[in-house]
Amino acid sequence: MKDLPTKYDPKPVEEKWYQFWEEKGYFHAEVNSEKEPYCIVIPPPNITGSLHMGHALNSSLQDILIRWKRMQGYNALWIPGVDHAGIAAQNVVEKELATKGISRNQIGREKFVERVWEWKKQYGDNIVHQLRKLGSSCDWSRQRFTLDEGCSRAVREEFVRLYKEGLIYQANYMINWCPHCCTALSDIEVEHEETKGHLYYINYPLESGDDQITVATTRPETMLGDVAVAVHPKDKRYRRLVGKQLVLPLVGRSLAIIADEGVDASFGTGAVKITPAHDPNDFEIGIKQDLPQIVVIDESGKMTADTGRYAGLDRYLCREEIIKDLRKERYLVKVEDYLHSVGHCYRCHTVIEPLVSEQWFVKIKELARPAIKAVKRKKIKFVPGRWTKVYLNWMENIKDWCISRQIWWGHRLPVWHCQSCQHLNVSCSEPANCEKCGSSDLEQDPNVLDTWFSSALWPFSTLGWPEETKDLKYFYPTATLITGYEIIYFWVARMIMMGLKFRGDVPFKEVYIHGIVRDGQGRKMSKSLGNVIDPLEQIEKYGTDALRLSLAQAATLGGQDIFLNEERVEGMRNFANKLWNVSRFILLNTKDFKFRKGEQKQLRFDEDDEYILGRVNQVIKEMTDSLKSCRFSESSQAIYEFLWHEFCDWYIEISKLRLYDSEAVEEEKKTVQWVLQYVLRNVLKLLHPYMPFITEEIWQYLAPGEGNIIVSSWPEFRREMVNEEVIQKTRKKYEVIVAERRIRSSWNIAPGRKLEHTIKPVNEEEKEVLERSQGKLMKMLSSSMLTIDASYEPEGRMGSEVTSSGTAVFVNLGEGLDFEKEVERQEKEIAKIEKELKKLEKKLNNKDFLEKAPREIVKKERSKKKEYEAKISRLMENLEKIK
């Protein structure tokens, strides 16, 4: 057995093992009827993206499940791929062209699309290489792209089938328009933000000249397209004016005063201007009341020719001019500050413009009904469960989906317009002639489909649909989808609808929703705040395994946002070093030992052996149960606590008594060697899904000739190895040692210094347990004298701690302790903590912090306050004892 190197260097280990695993085909899966399939499809990152902490979290959690299921014997397949990211990719290439003074319109559609493909070839796989750095065990031979030939065929099939069933239609309708991207957006692609604006009160005079109505608006520039003023029919203030005519200020057009139940009588003055071409509510009122639509803002966000002297002005510059003119003509009554929700493009963040436009839509309610039913019938389980309500609420109030986009990069609509008879030819392949009149004069629709239209097919298009492939029959439906809550509407809901529509079954059985990764203070990571934690930098600094484990520990079941700082990643690097060092210790002390599985039957275990064997099996069960429920944090915390605080701090130390004792018989040494190897083997397997690289490296030293840990079997829970009574009794002894270490730490006493100890057991049972292990305890405590006395009353300068059961541990501090120096040290420590406590109290007394800070952060700060107070109290008690 080779010696493990003194230090762990992650970089060469990670590069070596990832290449090895891939070359060996361990990530690859084929149809195998003898094995149960377990399939995950990756939420495809955009080709424009680079790895951020959200990707790192998402991919780490998926890889944990895939590696775990692979070890459990499932035929585990993780399908990777990237999204063509329609608007985002087009924007990137347009910006690149702009640096050379070129626009897309100058080079034309065909050349522009070629440029995007070139860009994709050069940069599109960057994020794939970065995912590999994370240790993602995807089947890269199956990598897909949402615009590849197979996905394109699937999208055309989807469109044609829905169109022929009457579920896709073309109509003039009010849509969300981005003047920067120059395309329509669906409702969920619009991000609404609370914005400080103004409410403008404007007088509209009656034609008779004897009265006027004051209307309030946030968008005075749209008044140029007003066709009426509306009031609520039950609003007594205006009932007498309904049916009369007004004069539109600055324009002179005659407007009717109408009554409509769609008016909110509490807004402004209760009288609202109606602009059907530029407001969704006004559009609906206009249809009901048969009002004309006057377009005054064009697709570039500029005023149209119908606006007279304002034509050509940007919409916001026009607003300023309109206000000047209204003020000058004395139509403007007042201006109030007003906080309201304003829609922005989710890609470029431009304020969207509601416009009436001819677009393509999906009749979505018919598709939504079975998707609602599937979740209600628990065919799909959301984890955490509270997201079920969010999903159902949106689905039950869903509106038709605008799927056409006025950009060039993406899936072009499979629709050809006949120039002779205007018939729409909808086909999976390009037709040579019009199916109605036979003309060959056909032009393909210029629009492309919403990116999410292709992503909705991802769980089955990646498996070969619309062909009935072996992969599709075997791996569909997939098992678990892991994603962030921000795309439940964009993607999750649409995959469910399309899976049920085209496959007759749900696309996955479980949806695990995680939160957003924020910084340690709960703030969203952003370049402007300077708080972005780059996962690749963390990998370079601390290793991939440390980053993965830190993210898993932070991913609590509640699906809350995750707070991450570099200290957490550094802490997991320290854990990796701990694992490395304990493995090195075991390898050095079992060189002459050959581990055999069934050998435990011939060995005689003492209570310490039984304790650790029982505990590792309890951890096996706890981790397995936690992973079944996607409780990543609980699962990783269980193995972290066990390895560090029970195996390393307790059993390893106590094992040295038999390993290094010249009087110990060979059988005792052999027993402890078997236990050490048994526990380490199980620990490495349990940690492998979280920390794949370091575990594989150690495994090769520990179990040479036994293959690779990546394809080893997941540990089985051995109930017969768990003796609850022994565990409970031995834990009492373990707690005494922990309590004594706290005393040493509190008094700054070196671990190896010999001290006098007295233990006052809480009851006879505990006394018996401790007396039986008195010899071991003396060695573990570095004790010059150990007394176990239930009636002991302390005298003199004593350090003390109490275990969870109530047993008291006392240390005689009179042995070589410089009390003057110790008083000085503890007083300095108290002053330091009091300073930090004052800062914390100031923060917790700040109403602004309490109202705006995330709940978890406030909870964390309150917990820290309690810790500081407890520490000060303990230090004050110490001072009382020695002054």
Short mmCIF file of C-alpha atoms in Angstrom, two decimals, residues 4-8 573-589 643-644 647-648 652 656 680 684 694 698:
data_model
loop_
_atom_site.label_atom_id
_atom_site.label_comp_id
_atom_site.label_asym_id
_atom_site.label_seq_id
_atom_site.Cartn_x
_atom_site.Cartn_y
_atom_site.Cartn_z
CA LEU A 4 -0.66 9.15 0.65
CA PRO A 5 1.25 12.41 -0.05
CA THR A 6 1.59 14.77 2.91
CA LYS A 7 -0.58 17.50 1.36
CA TYR A 8 -3.61 17.44 -0.91
CA ARG A 573 -11.34 23.23 2.01
CA ASN A 574 -10.28 22.71 5.63
CA PHE A 575 -12.70 19.79 5.79
CA ALA A 576 -11.10 18.31 2.65
CA ASN A 577 -7.71 18.61 4.36
CA LYS A 578 -9.15 16.92 7.46
CA LEU A 579 -10.38 14.02 5.31
CA TRP A 580 -6.98 13.79 3.62
CA ASN A 581 -5.08 13.79 6.93
CA VAL A 582 -7.28 11.19 8.61
CA SER A 583 -7.01 9.00 5.50
CA ARG A 584 -3.24 9.36 5.61
CA PHE A 585 -3.24 8.39 9.30
CA ILE A 586 -5.33 5.28 8.60
CA LEU A 587 -3.23 4.24 5.60
CA LEU A 588 -0.01 4.62 7.60
CA ASN A 589 -1.44 2.54 10.44
CA LEU A 643 -16.27 12.68 10.17
CA TRP A 644 -14.92 15.73 11.95
CA PHE A 647 -14.55 9.89 13.85
CA CYS A 648 -11.57 12.30 13.89
CA ILE A 652 -9.20 8.26 15.88
CA LYS A 656 -4.26 5.36 19.11
CA LEU A 680 -13.15 5.21 6.01
CA LEU A 684 -15.43 7.98 1.15
CA ILE A 694 -10.61 13.76 -3.35
CA ILE A 698 -7.93 8.45 -1.60
#
